[in-house]
Every structure is written in C-alpha cells, then in structure tokens.
Amino acid sequence: MQTGIVRGACPHDCPDTCAMLVHVRDGRAVRVQGDPDHPVTQGFLCTKVNRYVERTYHADRLTVPLRRVGPKGEGRFEPATWDQALDDIARRLNEIRHGAHGPQAILPYSYSGTLGKVQNESMDRRFFHRIGASLLDRTICATAGSVGWGVTYGDRMGPTPEEAGHARFILLWGTNTLTSNPHLWPALRRAREGGARIIAIDPIRTRTAAQCDEHLAIRPGTDAALALGMMHVIFRDGLQDADYLREHTVGWEALRERAAEWTPARTAETVGLPAERIETLAREYATTRPSFIRLNYGLQRHHGGGMAVRTVSLLPAVTGAWRELGGGATLSTSGAFKLDGAALQRPDWIPPGTRTINMIRLGEALTHPDAGVGGPPVQALVVYNSNPAAVAPDLGQVRRGLLRDDLFTVVMEHFVTDTARYADWVLPATTQLEHWDVHTAYGHLYLTLNRPSIAPVGESLPNSEIFRRLAARMGLDDPAFRDDDVTLIRQALRSSHPWMEGVTFERLVEDGWVRLNVPRDFRPYADPRPNTPTGKIQIVAPELERIGLDPLPAYIPPAESADADPARAARFPLMLLSPPEHPFMNSTFVNVPHLARAAGETKLLLHPNEAAVRGISADDPVRCWNDRGHFYGRAVVTDDVRPGVAVSYGVRWAMRSEGGHTVNDTTSQRVTDMGGGATFYDNAVEVEAVPAAMAAD
Ligand SMILES: Nc1nc2c(c(=O)[nH]1)N[C@H]1C(S)=C(S)[C@@H](COP(=O)(O)OP(=O)(O)OC[C@H]3O[C@@H](n4cnc5c(=O)[nH]c(N)nc54)[C@H](O)[C@@H]3O)O[C@H]1N2
Ligand SMILES: Nc1nc2c(c(=O)[nH]1)N[C@H]1C(S)=C(S)[C@@H](COP(=O)(O)OP(=O)(O)OC[C@H]3O[C@@H](n4cnc5c(=O)[nH]c(N)nc54)[C@H](O)[C@@H]3O)O[C@H]1N2
Ligand SMILES: [Mo]
C-alpha cells in the first residue's frame, strides 16, 4: 500500500487488543488511529500506542544484523549480512544440538513483545520443538491466576466492556484500569451514569483509584482474606444465592465454615481496613445488582496469588451474580477463543521427557550447571519478544548468567535493549506495521487481523521468517517449515468449535475484526457447564490438595511479609510494589522520547510517616535495597501509598537508569503457590536517603 488506510491490530500485552487504522502516505506510515467502528476500541488508542509510528521510525531502530565485537554487556557491535548471521547461528546451534549435552542445552526465551499468534507462537515453537530444545514455562505474567481460576471455573471467561456497563456495583480489584485496561473505562462510565458505584481495592491510590467513588487501600497480598471476610458477612446475614450454590458448585458448605472463621475483626486486622467497612462492603456487594468484579494482575504477583484469585473469583458464585448481564467477575476472556494452537506450534514434535525451565528463574537457569532443574547446562539462549535483562526478577543473577563467555546468545529485537547488549548476535525484527498476524484478546471477544501497512524497515524480518530461514539452514526439511504467514493464520483459524463458526480469514480480510460467535447476552456462568473435573464450579478443588495446597479457598500471606517471615520483615520493613508505568508497556516504549519525558526519572513513593522515620524529604535521592540488590530513585512523599508500602513504577531499562540498576534488581525468583508465577510485588525492601553524588554508583 502506497497511500491510504490499512487495518491492523495493536500487538501489545493488554486486555484491550485494539483495532488500529494505519494511515500511510507514499509508503510511509504517518499516523495510527483507534478504529472508531470497533465496539471496544471506540476510536481511541492509549498514550503509548499513539506513538507507534515514532517508535517504528526511531533513529535507533535496528536495520541490519549485528555481531558483537566488545565484551558482553558493553553493547559494541558491527553490522553483518543476514547470510553471515544465519550461517553462524545455524552452525553454532547445530554444534550444540549434536554436542555432548544435546539439544536441551538450547533454551528459547520469549514472552509478549507481540501477542500475535504468528509472531508469538508459531514457527518459533515448531523450530524449537523439532530440534528438541528445552521448553520454557511462560510464567512471568499470568499463570498464578490462570491456574487459580482454572481449578475453580475451567476456561477463563467473564463480562467484557460490552456487558460491564450494565453493572451497578463494581469492584476494581488489583487493577489499574486507566493505565492497563483503558478501554474498559467507557463501560464503567456508562455504568456510573446508570447509578453504579465503583470501588478500587489497591494498596496504592492510583490514577484509577483516584477516579473511583471510593478507594480501599488494603495491605498487599491480603485479598483472599478480604474476600473470605466478605463471605463471612454474606453467609452470616443469609445474602448468599443458595440455589446457585446448590446447583452449580461443589463444596459450598465447607466454604461457609471456612468463612465463619473470618470475622470482620480478624479480617480487619489482616487486611488493614476497619471492620465496619468490611461489613458494609459485603452487604453492598451482595445486595446491589448486577455486581461486577474486574480482578486483574496486581493481586497475583504475591506468593499466595493463585489462591487470592481463586478466592475472590468465588464471590459472584456465592451471591449468584453470574446470573445477571454484566454480573460476575473477569480475570480474562481468553478461554473463549478456540483457535488451533496445536496446528501452529506442533507440540507433537516435543521429544518425550524434554525438561521445562521456568522463565522467571532465568538467573538460576543460566548460573547453575544443571540449569537449576537438572539436565544439561544452558549453552545457547535465543531471545525474541522479550527483554529479560529488564523484565525478569533478580536481575543481578540474570546479568551474571548473560555475562558467561560460554553462553551463545541470540536476540531478535527492534532495538539494542538491555538484553541485546549481552548478545553474540542481534537480529532486526519487523514491527506490527511490517508483518501479518492474527490476534485473540483477553479483555473482549473480537478476533483481529493485522495486515502489513509498510515495507519492512531496513533489512528487518518477521520472527516467523527468521525461524523459517534458520530451520532451512539447519537441515529441518519438514514442509511445515515452509508455511508462510497467511497460511499460518488460516491454520490457526481452523476450528470446529461453534464459537468459531463464521470466523474466517476472508471475513477478517473484509472487515478487519470479527466477533466470536458467542451469544450477545454473554453470561458465561449463568447456567454453567464448566470444563472442570467435576463439571461444576469447584469451591473445593481436590487437585490442589495433590500439590500440597488447601483444597478450599484460603489466605496465604505474602512470603516476605511480617506474617510469614518476621525476621526478614524486621530487616526489610517495606513491601515494594512496582506496577506498570503509565507511558510504558512493560519495558517497551522506554526509549521513545515523548514517553520517556512523560515518565521522567525513576521515583520511589513513600507514605509521609515512612519518609519521616527515615529522614527522607520530598525529592531526595534515595537508594532502595534488599539482600538481592538495589536501585536508585527520587523520593515522592505521598499518602497515595499506605504505610508499610513503597512504590516504584516500572519496568525501566537498566542502561537508562542510575547506576544501571532497576526495581528488578530487588525482586525475587520465588514462585507463586500455583502456576509457578512471578512474585514481583512480594518484595521486602528498605529505603534510605543518599547524597546525590553517591546515587551515581
Ligand atoms: N500502560 C501500560 N499498560 C499495561 C502494561 C504496561 O506496562 N503499561 N502492562 C500490561 C501487562 S503485561 C499486564 S500483565 C497488565 C497489568 O496490569 P494490571 O492488571 O492493572 O496489574 P498491575 O498494574 O500489575 O497491578 C494493578 C494494581 O494492583 C495493585 N496491587 C499490587 N499488589 C496488590 C495486592 O496485593 N492486592 C490488590 N488488591 N492490589 C494490588 C497495584 O498497586 C496496581 O495498582 O497491564 C497491561 N497493560
Ligand atoms: N518489577 C516488575 N517486573 C515486571 C512486571 C512488573 O509489573 N514489575 N511486569 C511483568 C509482566 S506482567 C510481564 S508480561 C513481563 C513482560 O515482559 P516482556 O514480554 O519481555 O515485555 P517487554 O518488556 O515489553 O519486552 C518485549 C520486547 O519484545 C520486543 N518486540 C516487540 N515485538 C517484537 C517482534 O515482533 N519481534 C521481536 N523479535 N521482538 C519484538 C520489544 O522491542 C521489547 O523489547 O514483564 C514482567 N516484569
Ligand atoms: Mo503481563
């Protein structure tokens, strides 16, 4: 397309998956715009993605393959041709694959730079499965909640922005909607016009909490206790939906007994809210209908995160809120998309017995001879769609691993990121404007096609094409390695599920996006047949007992809290939360000038009492540390955070941070109770003022 408007999809890791219109003039993208006809996008894009064109044509964009010339971590490279790069990478990977340690010494590392089915999880998976590389458990974001929800309800579904406007009582629970799910906001506004009350449950008064009717600042990681305390009042006062519980759930009697232990007084002490407020909250929640809970990621980044999601998610089962349009709870809607992932990824090629490495334990995997899980050392790391030297926890150990001279590292990227600085080869990848893809969503029910709108910038190639070329060079001759991107999209869409009826490539080409064939009056658990082992909503989940957890909803305190580890909490008395920075997308957009300016320098938010006892004043340079590492920031003294909590919005690039350190120097590789998830917010730290000169490290 030389001039005109091309339909695309925002590729980023966000529930909103916007339909994007790309304006092209003379072969160059000039502007991106939210599709005004899309019922969820509603014509607007977010702060970050509005800058997508600026990012695409950024002066630092990678245009040719780069070969490392300096020491690892220094970021000195020389340009090379694709033939040189691919020949060398194919040779090295083949050597390792056929060498003493075998193919499992190769580890892929990818996450959510793009969520497109083709560029995120197709040719890459075929490639690594066919050669028998180690498997990566992609746990960094959502697995705690996915498992917590999964053992309770099966597939993840819930009201979308199209239904949520009907709700009259709304809890934004562990979600910063205006930053991380902004296209839900118009629905919340509609609900409010209809008389809805909106309450934020968050240790921080975020920009979202400030816009709500009320903000309940609970102690981090105590969400399950709050939900149990609410259930206590609901059962005690007879406000439960007994018919719903009897018909659709197993184990509700045991839950009633469990909740009986959570008196308002006990709950108050655990969560840090007044007992009376817990009483009234429970009654308001149970009696104002429809009630909708948007529970999101904040509460699952603590050790007990899986249990927290599971426990909160049962509130609408207790009250029967699921029966009503707009009622219930939404963690994710991804379970509604029934695409053919196996056709794309070919899991049938995985050699039996292949080991799995948890991505959040990358530091451990790279620094232990048995990769921390048994088996061969990791000798090659192939990174794409991710920036682990910024986003992974416990960065000190990650960096030590990446510095290993005997580690062969390939990074496919748009920029020389923190991770790319450690690479032997950096390969230029295309952006969403330059390749095909198809996108499911986890905050609504539309499938979206992305068509390329411009030619690749420089010599960049789609991930899929890089893996196709590598496969050919490494002698992998299965015809599946010759499928082009449009063929891959067609394969993904092959599905006999009724919700995919009529959702075809042709319609996507015609319209850009298509709603799944689910009923308009979408109430997924009104009369549920959940795909759980019992076919019911599992209030008691015996499979949890098998992994050593309580089969009933329960409160598991954060691992680094005073409740669980008083000795540690005495040394590190502040719980550090590091949720997304409004103008950034994880570690993406950090180098886009407008957005970097909007975010400003690293800040450390403290309650006035916590600042006072440490002799810290507003704008002081501070050091935040624990036994894993430290980073620097500038103090913001504010009652937006509760006492006992510190906040530094992240994720930032180490190379653009004071002393080369970020919040993730302090976070840990500990996993959540379920799903092996990350515990970024279960992070005890201490903070001190430092002389400005010292902050240079
Ligand atoms: N602008 C922007 N949008 C994004 C992202 C981004 O980086 N930037 N990242 C995207 C991705 S990958 C994800 S996973 C989502 C994440 O977005 P959200 O689902 O909103 O999750 P978080 O921002 O991690 O946390 C949400 C809120 O939970 C609060 N919180 C922390 N601990 C607790 C707790 O124990 N209990 C409760 N109730 N609240 C707690 C935090 O203070 C925060 O305000 O956002 C996506 N959208
Ligand atoms: N402290 C702390 N740490 C966190 C979080 C937090 O809240 N606090 N959030 C966590 C969460 S929820 C998540 S999901 C992870 C996110 O971690 P990641 O998935 O690693 O996300 P990004 O940091 O956005 O890095 C994605 C990289 O992929 C690149 N990329 C984008 N598109 C393409 C493409 O088509 N091809 C290739 N080859 N590369 C591409 C981008 O340039 C970018 O550098 O971070 C986690 N880390
Ligand atoms: Mo995420």
Tab-separated table of N, CA, C and O in Angstrom, residues 103-113 120-121 124-141 143 345 347 350-351 353-366 371 373 378 380-389 391-393 398 402 410 419 467 669 671 675-677:
chain	number	residue	atom	x	y	z
A	103	PRO	N	20.385	-31.312	22.491
A	103	PRO	CA	19.588	-30.126	22.131
A	103	PRO	C	18.994	-29.391	23.321
A	103	PRO	O	18.664	-28.206	23.213
A	104	GLN	N	18.854	-30.068	24.473
A	104	GLN	CA	18.254	-29.362	25.609
A	104	GLN	C	19.180	-28.295	26.190
A	104	GLN	O	18.775	-27.536	27.079
A	105	ALA	N	20.419	-28.240	25.702
A	105	ALA	CA	21.304	-27.143	26.111
A	105	ALA	C	20.907	-25.833	25.422
A	105	ALA	O	21.474	-24.782	25.689
A	106	ILE	N	19.917	-25.910	24.523
A	106	ILE	CA	19.398	-24.697	23.862
A	106	ILE	C	18.104	-24.294	24.563
A	106	ILE	O	17.216	-25.123	24.763
A	107	LEU	N	18.007	-23.014	24.929
A	107	LEU	CA	16.808	-22.523	25.618
A	107	LEU	C	16.216	-21.337	24.860
A	107	LEU	O	16.876	-20.318	24.688
A	108	PRO	N	14.960	-21.472	24.390
A	108	PRO	CA	14.280	-20.292	23.840
A	108	PRO	C	13.798	-19.417	24.994
A	108	PRO	O	13.496	-19.929	26.078
A	109	TYR	N	13.743	-18.103	24.780
A	109	TYR	CA	13.195	-17.218	25.813
A	109	TYR	C	12.347	-16.164	25.119
A	109	TYR	O	12.859	-15.315	24.388
A	110	SER	N	11.055	-16.240	25.295
A	110	SER	CA	10.173	-15.262	24.649
A	110	SER	C	8.990	-14.988	25.535
A	110	SER	O	8.574	-15.832	26.318
A	111	TYR	N	8.446	-13.769	25.376
A	111	TYR	CA	7.176	-13.531	26.041
A	111	TYR	C	6.284	-12.670	25.164
A	111	TYR	O	5.935	-13.104	24.070
A	112	SER	N	5.969	-11.448	25.590
A	112	SER	CA	4.818	-10.814	24.952
A	112	SER	C	5.116	-9.507	24.231
A	112	SER	O	4.271	-8.627	24.185
A	113	GLY	N	6.310	-9.386	23.618
A	113	GLY	CA	6.579	-8.212	22.779
A	113	GLY	C	5.458	-8.011	21.780
A	113	GLY	O	5.018	-6.902	21.519
A	120	ASN	N	4.203	-14.631	17.725
A	120	ASN	CA	4.449	-15.002	19.121
A	120	ASN	C	4.642	-16.501	19.315
A	120	ASN	O	5.446	-16.917	20.150
A	121	GLU	N	3.870	-17.315	18.595
A	121	GLU	CA	3.907	-18.740	18.938
A	121	GLU	C	3.535	-19.637	17.764
A	121	GLU	O	2.533	-20.340	17.814
A	124	ASP	N	8.417	-20.324	15.568
A	124	ASP	CA	9.412	-20.446	16.642
A	124	ASP	C	9.207	-21.755	17.403
A	124	ASP	O	10.145	-22.516	17.640
A	125	ARG	N	7.949	-22.031	17.763
A	125	ARG	CA	7.669	-23.251	18.521
A	125	ARG	C	7.978	-24.482	17.661
A	125	ARG	O	8.556	-25.450	18.137
A	126	ARG	N	7.576	-24.451	16.402
A	126	ARG	CA	7.877	-25.587	15.526
A	126	ARG	C	9.385	-25.843	15.522
A	126	ARG	O	9.837	-26.981	15.616
A	127	PHE	N	10.131	-24.759	15.406
A	127	PHE	CA	11.589	-24.851	15.326
A	127	PHE	C	12.168	-25.503	16.593
A	127	PHE	O	12.901	-26.490	16.532
A	128	PHE	N	11.819	-24.953	17.752
A	128	PHE	CA	12.412	-25.470	18.994
A	128	PHE	C	11.888	-26.871	19.327
A	128	PHE	O	12.622	-27.705	19.851
A	129	HIS	N	10.629	-27.124	19.005
A	129	HIS	CA	10.097	-28.477	19.268
A	129	HIS	C	10.809	-29.507	18.391
A	129	HIS	O	11.170	-30.587	18.851
A	130	ARG	N	11.007	-29.149	17.129
A	130	ARG	CA	11.635	-30.110	16.197
A	130	ARG	C	13.081	-30.424	16.593
A	130	ARG	O	13.531	-31.560	16.508
A	131	ILE	N	13.828	-29.399	17.049
A	131	ILE	CA	15.222	-29.705	17.411
A	131	ILE	C	15.332	-30.293	18.817
A	131	ILE	O	16.384	-30.771	19.215
A	132	GLY	N	14.247	-30.247	19.591
A	132	GLY	CA	14.287	-30.855	20.938
A	132	GLY	C	14.922	-29.956	21.987
A	132	GLY	O	15.500	-30.439	22.965
A	133	ALA	N	14.772	-28.644	21.799
A	133	ALA	CA	15.321	-27.695	22.784
A	133	ALA	C	14.567	-27.817	24.105
A	133	ALA	O	13.454	-28.357	24.155
A	134	SER	N	15.152	-27.268	25.190
A	134	SER	CA	14.430	-27.183	26.460
A	134	SER	C	13.145	-26.391	26.243
A	134	SER	O	13.099	-25.479	25.419
A	135	LEU	N	12.120	-26.746	27.010
A	135	LEU	CA	10.864	-25.988	26.940
A	135	LEU	C	10.931	-24.844	27.933
A	135	LEU	O	11.575	-24.965	28.984
A	136	LEU	N	10.254	-23.748	27.596
A	136	LEU	CA	10.191	-22.600	28.505
A	136	LEU	C	8.782	-22.522	29.086
A	136	LEU	O	7.802	-22.519	28.345
A	137	ASP	N	8.688	-22.471	30.414
A	137	ASP	CA	7.394	-22.269	31.048
A	137	ASP	C	7.171	-20.768	31.142
A	137	ASP	O	7.913	-20.072	31.836
A	138	ARG	N	6.167	-20.282	30.409
A	138	ARG	CA	5.979	-18.823	30.273
A	138	ARG	C	5.072	-18.306	31.387
A	138	ARG	O	3.874	-18.150	31.214
A	139	THR	N	5.705	-18.071	32.535
A	139	THR	CA	5.002	-17.834	33.797
A	139	THR	C	5.046	-16.392	34.272
A	139	THR	O	4.518	-16.098	35.335
A	140	ILE	N	5.711	-15.511	33.526
A	140	ILE	CA	6.094	-14.224	34.119
A	140	ILE	C	4.912	-13.331	34.438
A	140	ILE	O	5.008	-12.439	35.275
A	141	CYS	N	3.782	-13.603	33.828
A	141	CYS	CA	2.663	-12.676	33.999
A	141	CYS	C	1.447	-13.293	34.673
A	141	CYS	O	0.989	-12.795	35.690
A	143	THR	N	0.260	-16.867	35.123
A	143	THR	CA	-0.052	-18.279	35.401
A	143	THR	C	-0.653	-18.513	36.787
A	143	THR	O	-1.437	-19.443	36.957
A	345	GLN	N	1.828	-24.772	16.554
A	345	GLN	CA	3.034	-24.978	17.362
A	345	GLN	C	3.631	-26.367	17.268
A	345	GLN	O	4.756	-26.575	17.688
A	347	PRO	N	3.102	-29.295	19.076
A	347	PRO	CA	3.600	-29.900	20.322
A	347	PRO	C	3.877	-31.394	20.172
A	347	PRO	O	4.624	-31.963	20.973
A	350	ILE	N	7.542	-32.442	20.333
A	350	ILE	CA	8.384	-32.331	21.539
A	350	ILE	C	8.855	-33.728	21.943
A	350	ILE	O	8.028	-34.608	22.177
A	351	PRO	N	10.164	-33.957	22.010
A	351	PRO	CA	10.621	-35.297	22.400
A	351	PRO	C	10.152	-35.622	23.825
A	351	PRO	O	10.232	-34.769	24.712
A	353	GLY	N	9.947	-36.459	27.574
A	353	GLY	CA	10.939	-36.262	28.631
A	353	GLY	C	11.693	-34.954	28.548
A	353	GLY	O	12.589	-34.703	29.358
A	354	THR	N	11.352	-34.104	27.587
A	354	THR	CA	12.039	-32.811	27.487
A	354	THR	C	11.808	-31.988	28.764
A	354	THR	O	10.694	-31.906	29.249
A	355	ARG	N	12.865	-31.406	29.284
A	355	ARG	CA	12.711	-30.643	30.531
A	355	ARG	C	12.109	-29.257	30.248
A	355	ARG	O	12.191	-28.739	29.137
A	356	THR	N	11.555	-28.696	31.312
A	356	THR	CA	10.944	-27.371	31.222
A	356	THR	C	11.656	-26.438	32.190
A	356	THR	O	11.890	-26.799	33.337
A	357	ILE	N	11.979	-25.247	31.721
A	357	ILE	CA	12.613	-24.253	32.578
A	357	ILE	C	11.637	-23.097	32.779
A	357	ILE	O	11.065	-22.570	31.825
A	358	ASN	N	11.435	-22.727	34.029
A	358	ASN	CA	10.530	-21.632	34.371
A	358	ASN	C	11.215	-20.309	34.034
A	358	ASN	O	12.297	-20.012	34.540
A	359	MET	N	10.573	-19.492	33.207
A	359	MET	CA	11.229	-18.276	32.707
A	359	MET	C	11.609	-17.288	33.812
A	359	MET	O	12.562	-16.535	33.660
A	360	ILE	N	10.869	-17.288	34.905
A	360	ILE	CA	11.230	-16.317	35.941
A	360	ILE	C	12.457	-16.766	36.718
A	360	ILE	O	13.015	-16.010	37.496
A	361	ARG	N	12.884	-18.011	36.516
A	361	ARG	CA	14.092	-18.491	37.170
A	361	ARG	C	15.270	-18.496	36.188
A	361	ARG	O	16.177	-19.327	36.275
A	362	LEU	N	15.249	-17.545	35.262
A	362	LEU	CA	16.312	-17.472	34.256
A	362	LEU	C	17.678	-17.297	34.906
A	362	LEU	O	18.668	-17.908	34.488
A	363	GLY	N	17.745	-16.460	35.938
A	363	GLY	CA	19.027	-16.233	36.613
A	363	GLY	C	19.609	-17.550	37.085
A	363	GLY	O	20.786	-17.865	36.835
A	364	GLU	N	18.784	-18.300	37.731
A	364	GLU	CA	19.177	-19.622	38.229
A	364	GLU	C	19.555	-20.561	37.065
A	364	GLU	O	20.584	-21.233	37.105
A	365	ALA	N	18.746	-20.555	36.034
A	365	ALA	CA	18.972	-21.473	34.906
A	365	ALA	C	20.305	-21.197	34.214
A	365	ALA	O	20.955	-22.104	33.713
A	366	LEU	N	20.709	-19.911	34.187
A	366	LEU	CA	21.944	-19.574	33.474
A	366	LEU	C	23.185	-19.718	34.343
A	366	LEU	O	24.302	-19.733	33.828
A	371	ALA	N	21.246	-26.134	35.150
A	371	ALA	CA	20.162	-25.201	34.831
A	371	ALA	C	19.172	-25.044	35.977
A	371	ALA	O	18.065	-24.552	35.786
A	373	VAL	N	17.387	-27.096	37.359
A	373	VAL	CA	16.269	-28.052	37.346
A	373	VAL	C	16.735	-29.460	36.978
A	373	VAL	O	15.926	-30.357	36.784
A	378	VAL	N	22.703	-24.621	30.239
A	378	VAL	CA	22.200	-23.856	29.094
A	378	VAL	C	23.408	-23.295	28.362
A	378	VAL	O	24.186	-22.526	28.930
A	380	ALA	N	23.039	-22.217	24.909
A	380	ALA	CA	22.568	-21.220	23.936
A	380	ALA	C	21.228	-20.687	24.392
A	380	ALA	O	20.369	-21.437	24.853
A	381	LEU	N	21.065	-19.376	24.270
A	381	LEU	CA	19.827	-18.713	24.659
A	381	LEU	C	19.337	-17.925	23.442
A	381	LEU	O	20.091	-17.115	22.894
A	382	VAL	N	18.117	-18.187	23.013
A	382	VAL	CA	17.569	-17.483	21.855
A	382	VAL	C	16.372	-16.653	22.319
A	382	VAL	O	15.340	-17.199	22.699
A	383	VAL	N	16.558	-15.337	22.320
A	383	VAL	CA	15.557	-14.424	22.894
A	383	VAL	C	14.816	-13.703	21.772
A	383	VAL	O	15.434	-13.185	20.843
A	384	TYR	N	13.503	-13.658	21.868
A	384	TYR	CA	12.689	-12.855	20.946
A	384	TYR	C	11.430	-12.446	21.696
A	384	TYR	O	11.013	-13.120	22.638
A	385	ASN	N	10.826	-11.313	21.343
A	385	ASN	CA	9.608	-10.811	22.009
A	385	ASN	C	9.791	-10.642	23.510
A	385	ASN	O	8.812	-10.721	24.251
A	386	SER	N	10.988	-10.435	23.969
A	386	SER	CA	11.169	-10.261	25.401
A	386	SER	C	12.492	-9.575	25.687
A	386	SER	O	13.404	-9.597	24.861
A	387	ASN	N	12.546	-9.016	26.896
A	387	ASN	CA	13.732	-8.266	27.306
A	387	ASN	C	14.096	-8.674	28.731
A	387	ASN	O	13.946	-7.902	29.674
A	388	PRO	N	14.534	-9.932	28.892
A	388	PRO	CA	14.700	-10.455	30.248
A	388	PRO	C	15.686	-9.679	31.114
A	388	PRO	O	15.515	-9.656	32.333
A	389	ALA	N	16.673	-9.013	30.522
A	389	ALA	CA	17.611	-8.260	31.364
A	389	ALA	C	16.960	-7.012	31.950
A	389	ALA	O	17.578	-6.281	32.728
A	391	VAL	N	13.022	-7.202	32.416
A	391	VAL	CA	11.718	-7.587	32.984
A	391	VAL	C	11.775	-8.761	33.956
A	391	VAL	O	10.835	-8.972	34.726
A	392	ALA	N	12.837	-9.540	33.927
A	392	ALA	CA	12.885	-10.721	34.798
A	392	ALA	C	13.261	-10.309	36.213
A	392	ALA	O	13.901	-9.279	36.419
A	393	PRO	N	12.861	-11.100	37.202
A	393	PRO	CA	13.251	-10.772	38.571
A	393	PRO	C	14.709	-11.121	38.856
A	393	PRO	O	15.319	-11.903	38.128
A	398	VAL	N	20.561	-12.686	36.761
A	398	VAL	CA	20.337	-12.780	35.311
A	398	VAL	C	21.559	-12.241	34.565
A	398	VAL	O	22.077	-12.864	33.634
A	402	LEU	N	24.050	-13.916	31.846
A	402	LEU	CA	24.218	-13.411	30.476
A	402	LEU	C	25.670	-13.055	30.172
A	402	LEU	O	26.074	-13.020	29.010
A	410	VAL	N	21.482	-15.196	21.193
A	410	VAL	CA	20.918	-14.543	20.015
A	410	VAL	C	19.695	-13.755	20.468
A	410	VAL	O	18.867	-14.288	21.215
A	419	THR	N	18.889	-6.514	27.176
A	419	THR	CA	19.232	-7.909	26.874
A	419	THR	C	20.149	-7.992	25.654
A	419	THR	O	21.135	-8.737	25.655
A	467	PHE	N	12.885	-17.728	11.793
A	467	PHE	CA	12.897	-19.151	12.152
A	467	PHE	C	12.779	-20.048	10.920
A	467	PHE	O	13.374	-21.121	10.862
A	669	GLN	N	13.174	-14.565	42.613
A	669	GLN	CA	12.795	-15.660	41.718
A	669	GLN	C	11.830	-16.643	42.386
A	669	GLN	O	11.543	-17.696	41.839
A	671	VAL	N	8.487	-18.454	43.391
A	671	VAL	CA	7.295	-18.628	42.562
A	671	VAL	C	6.026	-18.582	43.418
A	671	VAL	O	6.070	-18.738	44.634
A	675	GLY	N	0.913	-22.414	39.591
A	675	GLY	CA	1.300	-21.971	38.256
A	675	GLY	C	2.744	-21.514	38.112
A	675	GLY	O	3.156	-21.102	37.035
A	676	GLY	N	3.535	-21.572	39.192
A	676	GLY	CA	4.938	-21.158	39.084
A	676	GLY	C	5.087	-19.715	38.639
A	676	GLY	O	6.032	-19.369	37.936
A	677	GLY	N	4.166	-18.851	39.047
A	677	GLY	CA	4.171	-17.469	38.577
A	677	GLY	C	5.193	-16.599	39.289
A	677	GLY	O	5.828	-17.010	40.267
